[in-house]
Coordinates of C-alpha atoms and ligand atoms in Angstrom, one line a residue:
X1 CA 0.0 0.0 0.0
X2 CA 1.3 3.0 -0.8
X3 CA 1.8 6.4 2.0
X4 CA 0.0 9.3 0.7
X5 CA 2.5 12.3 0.6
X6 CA 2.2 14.8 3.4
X7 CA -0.9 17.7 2.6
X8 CA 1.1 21.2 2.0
X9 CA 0.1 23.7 4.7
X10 CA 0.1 27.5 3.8
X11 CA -0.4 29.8 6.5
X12 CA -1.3 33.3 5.8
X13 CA -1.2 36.0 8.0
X14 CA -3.8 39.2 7.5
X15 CA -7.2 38.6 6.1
X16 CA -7.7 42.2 4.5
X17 CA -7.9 42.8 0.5
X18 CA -4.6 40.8 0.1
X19 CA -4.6 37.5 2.2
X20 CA -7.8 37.2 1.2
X21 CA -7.6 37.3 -2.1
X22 CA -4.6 35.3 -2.1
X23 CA -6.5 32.1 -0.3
X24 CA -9.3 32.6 -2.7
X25 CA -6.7 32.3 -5.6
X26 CA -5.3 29.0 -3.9
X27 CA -9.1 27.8 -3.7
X28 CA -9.1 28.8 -7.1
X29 CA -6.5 27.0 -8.6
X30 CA -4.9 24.3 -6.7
X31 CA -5.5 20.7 -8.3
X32 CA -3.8 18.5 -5.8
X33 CA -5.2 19.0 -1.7
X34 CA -3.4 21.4 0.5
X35 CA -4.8 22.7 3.8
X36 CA -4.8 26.4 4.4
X37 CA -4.9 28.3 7.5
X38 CA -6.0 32.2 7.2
X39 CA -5.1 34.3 10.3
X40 CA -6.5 37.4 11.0
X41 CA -6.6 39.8 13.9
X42 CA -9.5 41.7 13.7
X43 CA -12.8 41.1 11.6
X44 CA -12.0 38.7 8.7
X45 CA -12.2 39.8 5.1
X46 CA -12.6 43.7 5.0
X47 CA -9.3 45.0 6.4
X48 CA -8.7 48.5 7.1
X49 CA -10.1 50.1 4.1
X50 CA -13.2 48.4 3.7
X51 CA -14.3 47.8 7.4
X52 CA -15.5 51.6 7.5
X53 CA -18.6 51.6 9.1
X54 CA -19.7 55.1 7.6
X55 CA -21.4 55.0 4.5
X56 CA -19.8 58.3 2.7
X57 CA -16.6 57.1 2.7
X58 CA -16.5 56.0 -0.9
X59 CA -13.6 54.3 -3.0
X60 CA -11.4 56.2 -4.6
X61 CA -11.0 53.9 -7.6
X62 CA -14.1 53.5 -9.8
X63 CA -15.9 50.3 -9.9
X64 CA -14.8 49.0 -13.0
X65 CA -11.5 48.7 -11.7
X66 CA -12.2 47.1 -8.3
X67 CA -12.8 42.8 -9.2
X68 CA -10.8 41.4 -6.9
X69 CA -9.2 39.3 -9.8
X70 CA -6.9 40.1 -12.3
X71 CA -8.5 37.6 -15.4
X72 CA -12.3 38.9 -14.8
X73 CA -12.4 42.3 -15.1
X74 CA -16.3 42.6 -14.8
X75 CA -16.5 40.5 -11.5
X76 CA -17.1 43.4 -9.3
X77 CA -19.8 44.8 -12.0
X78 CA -21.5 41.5 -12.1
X79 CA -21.5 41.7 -8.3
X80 CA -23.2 44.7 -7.6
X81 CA -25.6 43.6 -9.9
X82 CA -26.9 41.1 -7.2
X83 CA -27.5 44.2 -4.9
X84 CA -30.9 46.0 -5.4
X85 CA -29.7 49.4 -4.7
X86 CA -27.6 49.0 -8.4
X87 CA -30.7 47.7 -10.3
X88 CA -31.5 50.5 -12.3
X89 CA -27.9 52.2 -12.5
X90 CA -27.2 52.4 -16.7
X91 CA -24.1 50.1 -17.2
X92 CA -22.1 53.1 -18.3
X93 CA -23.1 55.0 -15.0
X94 CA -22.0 51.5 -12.9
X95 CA -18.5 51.3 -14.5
X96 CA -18.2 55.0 -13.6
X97 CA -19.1 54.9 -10.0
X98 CA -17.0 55.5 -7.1
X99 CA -19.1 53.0 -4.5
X100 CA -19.1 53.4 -0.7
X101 CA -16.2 51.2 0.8
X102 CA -18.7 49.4 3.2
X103 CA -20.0 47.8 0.0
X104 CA -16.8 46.9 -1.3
X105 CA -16.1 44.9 2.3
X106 CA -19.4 43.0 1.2
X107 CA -18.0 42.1 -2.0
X108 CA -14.6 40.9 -0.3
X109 CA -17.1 39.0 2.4
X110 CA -18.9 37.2 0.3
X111 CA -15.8 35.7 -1.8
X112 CA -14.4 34.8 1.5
X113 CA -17.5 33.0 2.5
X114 CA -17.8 31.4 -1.4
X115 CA -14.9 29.8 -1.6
X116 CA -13.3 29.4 1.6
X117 CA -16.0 29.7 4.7
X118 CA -18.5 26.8 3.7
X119 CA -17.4 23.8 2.3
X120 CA -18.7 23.4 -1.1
X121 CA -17.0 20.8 -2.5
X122 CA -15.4 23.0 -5.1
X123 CA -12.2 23.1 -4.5
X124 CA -9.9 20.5 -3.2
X125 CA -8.2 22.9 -0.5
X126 CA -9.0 22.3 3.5
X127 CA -9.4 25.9 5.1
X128 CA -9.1 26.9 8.5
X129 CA -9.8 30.4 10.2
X130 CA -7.6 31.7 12.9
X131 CA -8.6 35.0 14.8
X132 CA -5.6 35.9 16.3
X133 CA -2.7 37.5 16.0
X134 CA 0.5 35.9 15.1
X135 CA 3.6 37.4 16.7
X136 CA 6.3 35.2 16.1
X137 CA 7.5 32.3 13.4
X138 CA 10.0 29.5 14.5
X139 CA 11.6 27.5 11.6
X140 CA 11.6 23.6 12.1
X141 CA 13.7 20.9 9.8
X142 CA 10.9 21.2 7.3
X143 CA 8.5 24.2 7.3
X144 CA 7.8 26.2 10.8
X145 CA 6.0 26.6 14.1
X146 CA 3.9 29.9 14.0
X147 CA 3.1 31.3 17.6
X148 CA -0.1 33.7 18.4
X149 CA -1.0 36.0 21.4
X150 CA -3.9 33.8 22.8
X151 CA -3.9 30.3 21.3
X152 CA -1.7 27.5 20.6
X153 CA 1.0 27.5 17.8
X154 CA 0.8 25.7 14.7
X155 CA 2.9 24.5 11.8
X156 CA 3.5 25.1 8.4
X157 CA 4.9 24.4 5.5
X158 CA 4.9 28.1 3.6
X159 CA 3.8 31.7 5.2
X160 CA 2.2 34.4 3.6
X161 CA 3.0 37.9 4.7
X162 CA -0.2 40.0 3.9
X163 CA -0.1 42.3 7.5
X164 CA -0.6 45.6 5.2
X165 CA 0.0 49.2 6.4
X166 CA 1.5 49.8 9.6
X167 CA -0.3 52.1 12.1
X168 CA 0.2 56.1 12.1
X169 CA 3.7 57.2 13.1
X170 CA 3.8 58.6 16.4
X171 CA 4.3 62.3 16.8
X172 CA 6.5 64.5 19.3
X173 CA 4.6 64.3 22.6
X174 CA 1.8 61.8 21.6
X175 CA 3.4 59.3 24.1
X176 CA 2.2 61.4 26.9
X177 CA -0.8 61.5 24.9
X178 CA -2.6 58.0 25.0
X179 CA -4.8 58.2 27.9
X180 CA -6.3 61.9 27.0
X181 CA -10.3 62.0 26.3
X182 CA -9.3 64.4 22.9
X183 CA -6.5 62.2 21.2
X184 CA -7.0 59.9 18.5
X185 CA -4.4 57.7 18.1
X186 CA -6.1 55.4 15.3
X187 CA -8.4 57.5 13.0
X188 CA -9.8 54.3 11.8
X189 CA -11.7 53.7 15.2
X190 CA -15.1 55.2 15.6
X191 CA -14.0 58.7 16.9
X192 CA -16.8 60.4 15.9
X193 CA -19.2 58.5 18.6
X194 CA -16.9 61.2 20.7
X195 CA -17.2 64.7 19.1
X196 CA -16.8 67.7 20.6
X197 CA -19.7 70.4 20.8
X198 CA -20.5 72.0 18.0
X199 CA -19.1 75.2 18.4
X200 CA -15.7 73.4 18.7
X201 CA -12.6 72.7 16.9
X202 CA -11.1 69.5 15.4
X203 CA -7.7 69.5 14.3
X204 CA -6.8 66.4 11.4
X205 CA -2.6 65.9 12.0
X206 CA -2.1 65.0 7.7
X207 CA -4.3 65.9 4.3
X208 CA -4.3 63.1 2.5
X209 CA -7.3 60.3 2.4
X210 CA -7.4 59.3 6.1
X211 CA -8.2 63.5 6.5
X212 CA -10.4 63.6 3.5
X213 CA -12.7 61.0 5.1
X214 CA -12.9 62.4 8.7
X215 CA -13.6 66.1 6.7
X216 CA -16.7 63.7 5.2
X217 CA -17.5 62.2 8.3
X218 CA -18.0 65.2 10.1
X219 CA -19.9 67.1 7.7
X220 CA -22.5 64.1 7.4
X221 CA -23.1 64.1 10.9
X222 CA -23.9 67.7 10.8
X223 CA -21.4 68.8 12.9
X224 CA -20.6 73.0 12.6
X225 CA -17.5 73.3 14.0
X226 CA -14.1 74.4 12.5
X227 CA -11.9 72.1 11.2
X228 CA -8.3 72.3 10.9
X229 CA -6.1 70.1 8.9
X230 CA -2.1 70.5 9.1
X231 CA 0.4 68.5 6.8
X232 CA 4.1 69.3 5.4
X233 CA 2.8 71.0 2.0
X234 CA -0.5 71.3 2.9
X235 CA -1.7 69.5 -0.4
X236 CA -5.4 68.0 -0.2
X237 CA -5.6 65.3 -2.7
X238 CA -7.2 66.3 -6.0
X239 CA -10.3 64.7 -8.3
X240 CA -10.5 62.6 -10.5
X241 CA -11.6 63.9 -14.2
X242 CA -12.2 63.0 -17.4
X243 CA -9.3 63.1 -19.2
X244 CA -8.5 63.4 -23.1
X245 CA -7.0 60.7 -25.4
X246 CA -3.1 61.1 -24.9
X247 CA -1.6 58.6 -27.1
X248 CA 1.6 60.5 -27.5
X249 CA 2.9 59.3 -24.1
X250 CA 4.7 57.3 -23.0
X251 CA 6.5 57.7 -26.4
X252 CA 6.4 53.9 -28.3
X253 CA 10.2 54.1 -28.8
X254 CA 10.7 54.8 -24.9
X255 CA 12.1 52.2 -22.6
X256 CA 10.8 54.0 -19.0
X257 CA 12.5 51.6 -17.3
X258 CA 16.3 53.0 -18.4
X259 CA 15.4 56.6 -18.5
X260 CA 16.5 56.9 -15.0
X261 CA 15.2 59.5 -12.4
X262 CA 16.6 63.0 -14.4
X263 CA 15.4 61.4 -18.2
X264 CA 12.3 60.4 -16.5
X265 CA 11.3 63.8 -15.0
X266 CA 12.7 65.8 -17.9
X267 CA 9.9 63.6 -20.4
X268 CA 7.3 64.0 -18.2
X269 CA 7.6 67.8 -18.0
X270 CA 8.1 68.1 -21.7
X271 CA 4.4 66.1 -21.9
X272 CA 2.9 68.3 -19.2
X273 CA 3.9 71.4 -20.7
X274 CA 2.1 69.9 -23.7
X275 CA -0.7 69.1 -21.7
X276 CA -1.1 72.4 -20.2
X277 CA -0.9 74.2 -23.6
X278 CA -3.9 71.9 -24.8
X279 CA -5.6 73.1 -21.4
X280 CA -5.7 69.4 -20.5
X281 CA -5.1 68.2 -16.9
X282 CA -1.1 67.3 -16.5
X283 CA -2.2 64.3 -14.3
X284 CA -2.5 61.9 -17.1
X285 CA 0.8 61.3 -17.3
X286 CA 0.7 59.7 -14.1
X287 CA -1.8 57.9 -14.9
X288 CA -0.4 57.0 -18.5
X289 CA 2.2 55.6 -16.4
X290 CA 0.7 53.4 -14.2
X291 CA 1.1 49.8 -15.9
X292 CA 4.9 51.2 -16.5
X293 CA 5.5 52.4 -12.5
X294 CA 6.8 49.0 -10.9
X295 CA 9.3 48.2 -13.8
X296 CA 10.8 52.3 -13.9
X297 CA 11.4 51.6 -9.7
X298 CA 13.0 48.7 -10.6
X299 CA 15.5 50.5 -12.9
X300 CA 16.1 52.8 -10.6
X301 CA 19.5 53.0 -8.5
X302 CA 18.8 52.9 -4.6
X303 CA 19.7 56.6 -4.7
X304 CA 17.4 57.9 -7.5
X305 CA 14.9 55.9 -5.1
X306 CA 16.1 57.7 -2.1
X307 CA 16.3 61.3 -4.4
X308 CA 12.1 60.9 -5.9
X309 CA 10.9 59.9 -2.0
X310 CA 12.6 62.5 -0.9
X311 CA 11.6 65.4 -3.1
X312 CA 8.8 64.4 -5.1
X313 CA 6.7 61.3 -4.0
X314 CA 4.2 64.0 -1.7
X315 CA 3.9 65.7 -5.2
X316 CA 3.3 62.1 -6.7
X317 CA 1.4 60.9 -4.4
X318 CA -1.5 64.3 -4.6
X319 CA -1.3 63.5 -8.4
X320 CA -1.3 59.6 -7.9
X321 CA -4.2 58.8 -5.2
X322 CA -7.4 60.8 -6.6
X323 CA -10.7 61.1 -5.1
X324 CA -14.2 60.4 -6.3
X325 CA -15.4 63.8 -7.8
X326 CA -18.3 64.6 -5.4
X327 CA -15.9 63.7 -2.5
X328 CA -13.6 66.5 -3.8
X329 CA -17.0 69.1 -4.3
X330 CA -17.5 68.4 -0.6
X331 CA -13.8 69.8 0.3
X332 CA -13.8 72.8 -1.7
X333 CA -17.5 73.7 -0.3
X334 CA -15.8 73.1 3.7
X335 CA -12.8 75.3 2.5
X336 CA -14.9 77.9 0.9
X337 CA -17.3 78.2 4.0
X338 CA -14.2 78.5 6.1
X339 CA -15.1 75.2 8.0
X340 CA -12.0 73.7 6.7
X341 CA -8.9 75.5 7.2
X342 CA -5.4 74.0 5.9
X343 CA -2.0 74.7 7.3
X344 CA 1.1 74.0 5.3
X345 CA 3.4 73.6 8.5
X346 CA 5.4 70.7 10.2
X347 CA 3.7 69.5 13.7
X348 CA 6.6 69.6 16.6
X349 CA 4.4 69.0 19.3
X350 CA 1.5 68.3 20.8
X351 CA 0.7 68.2 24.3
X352 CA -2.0 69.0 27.2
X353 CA -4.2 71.4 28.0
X354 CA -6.6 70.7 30.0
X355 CA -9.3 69.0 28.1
X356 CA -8.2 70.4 24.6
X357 CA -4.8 69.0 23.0
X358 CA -2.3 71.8 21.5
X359 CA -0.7 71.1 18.7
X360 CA 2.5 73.5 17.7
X361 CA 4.3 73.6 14.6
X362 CA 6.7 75.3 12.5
X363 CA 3.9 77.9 12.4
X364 CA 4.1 80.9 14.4
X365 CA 0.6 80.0 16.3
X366 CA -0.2 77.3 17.4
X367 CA -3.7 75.5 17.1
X368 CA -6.1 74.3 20.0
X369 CA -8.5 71.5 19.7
X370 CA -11.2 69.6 21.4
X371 CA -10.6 66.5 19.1
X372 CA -7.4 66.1 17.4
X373 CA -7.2 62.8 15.0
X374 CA -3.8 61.7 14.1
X375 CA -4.2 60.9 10.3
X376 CA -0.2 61.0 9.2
X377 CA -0.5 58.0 7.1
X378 CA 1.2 54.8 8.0
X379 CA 4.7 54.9 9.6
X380 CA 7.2 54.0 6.7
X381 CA 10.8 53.0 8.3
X382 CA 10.0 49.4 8.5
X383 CA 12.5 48.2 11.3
X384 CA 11.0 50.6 13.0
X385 CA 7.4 48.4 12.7
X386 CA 5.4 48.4 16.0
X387 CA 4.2 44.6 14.6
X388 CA 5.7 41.9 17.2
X389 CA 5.7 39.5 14.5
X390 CA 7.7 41.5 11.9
X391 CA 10.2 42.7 14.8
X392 CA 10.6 39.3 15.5
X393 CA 11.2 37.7 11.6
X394 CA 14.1 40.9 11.5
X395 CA 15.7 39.5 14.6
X396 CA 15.5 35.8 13.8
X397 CA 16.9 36.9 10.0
X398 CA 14.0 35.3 8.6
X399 CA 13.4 38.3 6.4
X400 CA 15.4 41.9 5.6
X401 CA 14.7 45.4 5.2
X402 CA 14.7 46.8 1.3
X403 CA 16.8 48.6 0.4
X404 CA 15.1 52.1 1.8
X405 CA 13.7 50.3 4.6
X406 CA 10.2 51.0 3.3
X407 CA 9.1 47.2 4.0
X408 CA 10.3 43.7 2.9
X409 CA 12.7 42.5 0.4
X410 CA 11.3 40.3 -1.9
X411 CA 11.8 38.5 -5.2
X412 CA 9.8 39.0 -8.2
X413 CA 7.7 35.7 -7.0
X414 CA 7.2 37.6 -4.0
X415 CA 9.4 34.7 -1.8
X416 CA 11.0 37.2 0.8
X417 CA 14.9 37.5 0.3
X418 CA 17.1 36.6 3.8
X419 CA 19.8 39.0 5.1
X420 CA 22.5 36.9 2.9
X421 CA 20.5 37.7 0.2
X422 CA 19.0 33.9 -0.3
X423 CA 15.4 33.0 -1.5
X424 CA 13.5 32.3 1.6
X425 CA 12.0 28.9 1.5
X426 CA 9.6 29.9 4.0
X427 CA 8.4 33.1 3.6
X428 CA 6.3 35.5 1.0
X429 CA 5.6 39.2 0.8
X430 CA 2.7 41.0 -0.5
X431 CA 0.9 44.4 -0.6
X432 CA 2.3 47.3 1.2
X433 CA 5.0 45.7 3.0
X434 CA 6.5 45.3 -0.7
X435 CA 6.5 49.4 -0.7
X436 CA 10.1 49.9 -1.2
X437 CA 10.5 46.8 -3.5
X438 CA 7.6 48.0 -6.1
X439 CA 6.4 51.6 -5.4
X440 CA 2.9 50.9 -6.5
X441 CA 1.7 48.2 -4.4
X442 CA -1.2 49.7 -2.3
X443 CA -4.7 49.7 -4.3
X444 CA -6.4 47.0 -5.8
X445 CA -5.2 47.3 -9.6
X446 CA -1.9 46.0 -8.0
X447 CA -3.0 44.1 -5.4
X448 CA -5.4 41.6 -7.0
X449 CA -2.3 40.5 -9.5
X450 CA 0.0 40.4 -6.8
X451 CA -2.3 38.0 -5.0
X452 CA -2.8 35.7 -8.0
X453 CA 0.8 35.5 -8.6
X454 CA 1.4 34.9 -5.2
X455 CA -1.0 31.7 -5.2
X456 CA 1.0 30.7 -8.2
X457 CA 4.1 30.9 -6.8
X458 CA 3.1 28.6 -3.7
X459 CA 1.4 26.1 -6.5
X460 CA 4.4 25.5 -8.5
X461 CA 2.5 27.2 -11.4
X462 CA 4.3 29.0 -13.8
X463 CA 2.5 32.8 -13.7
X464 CA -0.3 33.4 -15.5
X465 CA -0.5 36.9 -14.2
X466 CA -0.1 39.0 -16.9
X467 CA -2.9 41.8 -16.8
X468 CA -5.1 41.6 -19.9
X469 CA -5.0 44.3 -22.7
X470 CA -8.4 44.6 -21.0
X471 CA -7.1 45.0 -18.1
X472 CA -3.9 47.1 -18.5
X473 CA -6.5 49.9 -19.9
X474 CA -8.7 49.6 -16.4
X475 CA -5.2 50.9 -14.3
X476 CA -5.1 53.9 -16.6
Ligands
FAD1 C1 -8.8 54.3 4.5 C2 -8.3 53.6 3.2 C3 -9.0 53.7 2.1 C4 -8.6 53.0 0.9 N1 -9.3 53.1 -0.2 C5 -9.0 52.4 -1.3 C6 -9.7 52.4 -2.5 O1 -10.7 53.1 -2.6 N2 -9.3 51.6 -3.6 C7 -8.1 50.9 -3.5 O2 -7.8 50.3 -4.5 N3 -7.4 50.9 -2.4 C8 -7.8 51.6 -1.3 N4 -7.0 51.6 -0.2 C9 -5.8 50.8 -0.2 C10 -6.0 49.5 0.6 O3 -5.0 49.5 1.6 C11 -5.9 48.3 -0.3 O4 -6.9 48.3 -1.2 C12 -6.1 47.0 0.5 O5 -7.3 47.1 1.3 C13 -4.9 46.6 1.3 O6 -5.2 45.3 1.8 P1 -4.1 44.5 2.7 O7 -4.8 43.2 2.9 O8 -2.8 44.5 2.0 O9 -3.9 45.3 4.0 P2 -5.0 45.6 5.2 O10 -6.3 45.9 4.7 O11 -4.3 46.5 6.1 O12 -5.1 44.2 5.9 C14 -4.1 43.5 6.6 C15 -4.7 42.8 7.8 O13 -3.7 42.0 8.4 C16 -4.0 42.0 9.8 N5 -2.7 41.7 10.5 C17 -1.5 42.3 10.4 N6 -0.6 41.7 11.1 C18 -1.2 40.6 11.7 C19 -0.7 39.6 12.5 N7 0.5 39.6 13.0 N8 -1.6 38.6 12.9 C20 -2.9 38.7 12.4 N9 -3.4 39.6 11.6 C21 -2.5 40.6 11.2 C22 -4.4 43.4 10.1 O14 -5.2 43.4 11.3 C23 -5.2 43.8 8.9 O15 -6.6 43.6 9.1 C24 -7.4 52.3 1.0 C25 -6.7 52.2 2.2 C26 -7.1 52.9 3.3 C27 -6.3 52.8 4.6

């Protein structure tokens, strides 16, 4: 008689957009049985995007762009079909629509509980649900034994990296901070349940998306107080528009990737001076390079790397991550009113007083609020990670910083690379841990190949994840 071979065991740790997405693609498209283990902090399936519990917090990428897999472009499309609040949207209005995020959580939901919550008898993969968190990974002579807060360790054969963004990064005298009634810490807890009265003031620390949504929030609840919202530049992030046929760029006879940092910016201002004289929106070139970003970071040298984040990614990233036109309208109305008021200033401290928090800056005043929200964006010196786990794979050498120390080093597979530069047999990377490796790993467009390929990868399959014609026109 002959011994069946041992079942493969994946383990994959986060269960937002990417570790999701990634066990469905294993459901998808393993032939021979495996079991798979999904471990997941929090609530399973949504992540931090899409377990908003506010419906004007839309996406900022229309629908038509938003299936969760790379080879069926119309899955999300055919999706909200099923929901009766889309029944009598026109096609051509559906594609075009920027839907709330709670909706898009649904969508990731009910994919989780398709293919991986009750046993259907459709795929040959065993799935198990952990909610926990995993804070630390000790290899054995064949796979490893992961170990959790609460329950009891398991093994495995492969594990997936999916944790996504890190939290905010801490600010000069937040520490003393944590325990006062007006300091939010996470601005993607329910802080509104808390606000102040509404003759108050609410003070956002950051302008990009996390502020844009708390600026929504607030103005949905009715709330009349003044809002103030400091960053470095000050830059709110800007709409999306219609933009004009621009077949002229990237130029067909253009290799991005070898241009370099100076030939790259010196082509893209020539184009947006053409643009400009057209009275066109410059912003198409970014996105005109979209499906060309990962490949140009690849070219570049770690210091061109270290040159763009230094003086132009904030500029980028305005340009890059667009917001649903009516999200946009809202801003502009709060600015105009004078509810919202942005400051272009660096925040040095904040501390105490009394029940309010003061925040100073590089200002010369400094501002006073009842509620002040701490909306930075996600800490980005990875060694630095506040994740037990992650500090934990750095100290055992199981994984390595890039090389900006943005997030992991990882192959093109996604296997993560060791500190002597080997393949890891163990580990894989994806979604914004893979910041400094890829640039553009954070949205969906990215993120549903990235999870596809990563399935592949653990399968032994050779990729199939080559974005569609169809497809490579969506990310634009
Ligand atoms: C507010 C917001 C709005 C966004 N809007 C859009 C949008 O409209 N369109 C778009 O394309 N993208 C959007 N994004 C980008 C978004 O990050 C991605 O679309 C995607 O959701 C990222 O998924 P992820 O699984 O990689 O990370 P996450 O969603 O962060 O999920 C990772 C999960 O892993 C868990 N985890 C981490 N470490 C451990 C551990 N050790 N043990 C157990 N669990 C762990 C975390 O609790 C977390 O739930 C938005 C992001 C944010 C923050």
């Amino acid at each position: 008689m002959s011994t069946p071979s041992r079942i493969h065991h994946v383990a994959i740790i986060g269960g937002g957009f990417s570790g999701v997405m990634t066990a469905v693609n294993l459901a998808r498209l393993a032939k021979e049985p495996m079991r798979l283990t999904l471990i997941q902090a929090g609530a399973l399936g949504r992540g931090v995007a899409y377990s908003t519990t506010r419906p004007e917090h839309l996406l900022n990428v229309a629908a038509r762009n938003m299936s969760a897999f790379p080879d069926l472009p119309d899955h999300l499309l055919q999706w909200l079909r099923t929901r009766m609040d889309f029944d009598a949207v026109p096609d051509r209005e559906l594609r075009e629509k920027f839907i709330p995020r709670q909706i898009y959580g649904d969508y990731l939901r009910s994919l989780l509980l398709h293919y991986l919550e009750v046993p259907n008898g459709l795929t040959s993969v065993q799935v198990e649900l952990i909610h926990d968190e995993a804070v630390d990974v000790e290899t054995q002579p064949q796979g490893a034994c992961l170990h959790f807060r609460h329950g009891p360790s398991i093994l495995a054969d492969k594990i997936v990296l999916a944790c996504g963004n890190e939290t905010p990064a801490s600010l000069p005298g937040a520490e003393s901070l944590t325990e006062h009634p007006a300091w939010v810490a996470n601005p993607w807890q329910a802080w509104h349940r808390q606000l102040p009265a509404q003759g108050g003031s609410v003070i956002l620390l950051g302008t990009g998306l996390t502020a844009v949504d708390a600026v929504l929030t607030l103005r949905t609840l009715g709330w009349q107080g003044v809002i103030h919202a400091v960053s470095r530049h000050g830059w709110l992030p800007q709409s999306h528009f219609r933009g004009i046929d621009y077949p002229d760029f990237p130029p067909a006879d253009e290799d991005l990737s070898r241009l370099g940092l100076e030939g790259l910016t010196h082509l893209m201002e020539t184009h947006c001076a053409h643009l400009r004289e057209r009275g066109a929106n410059p912003a198409i070139i970014v996105d005109r390079l979209r499906p060309h970003t990962q490949r140009i970071w690849e070219g570049f040298s770690t210091e061109e790397k270290t040159e763009f984040i230094r003086k132009q990614a904030a500029r980028w990233n305005v340009l890059r991550h667009r917001i649903a036109p009516e999200i946009h309208a809202q801003l502009t109305s709060a600015q105009l009113t004078g509810q919202l008021q942005v400051h272009a200033a660096t925040v040095t401290l904040v501390e105490s007083h009394g029940n309010q928090i003061q925040v100073h800056t590089t200002a010369d005043h400094c501002l006073t609020g009842d509620l002040v929200v701490n909306a930075t964006g996600p800490q980005t010196r990875f060694t630095r990670t506040s994740s037990p786990l992650l500090q934990n794979l750095l100290q055992r050498g199981l994984i390595r910083p890039d090389a900006l120390d943005m997030g992991v080093a990882a192959n093109v597979d996604h296997t993560a690379v060791t500190p002597s530069g080997e393949r890891s047999h163990l580990l894989l990377a994806l979604g914004p841990l893979l910041r400094g490796t890829l640039w553009e790993t954070v949205a969906v467009p990215e993120l549903r190949g990235q999870a596809k390929r990563v399935a592949e990868t653990l399968l032994g399959l050779s990729s199939q994840t080559i974005e569609s014609p169809i497809m490579m026109e969506y990310m634009i």
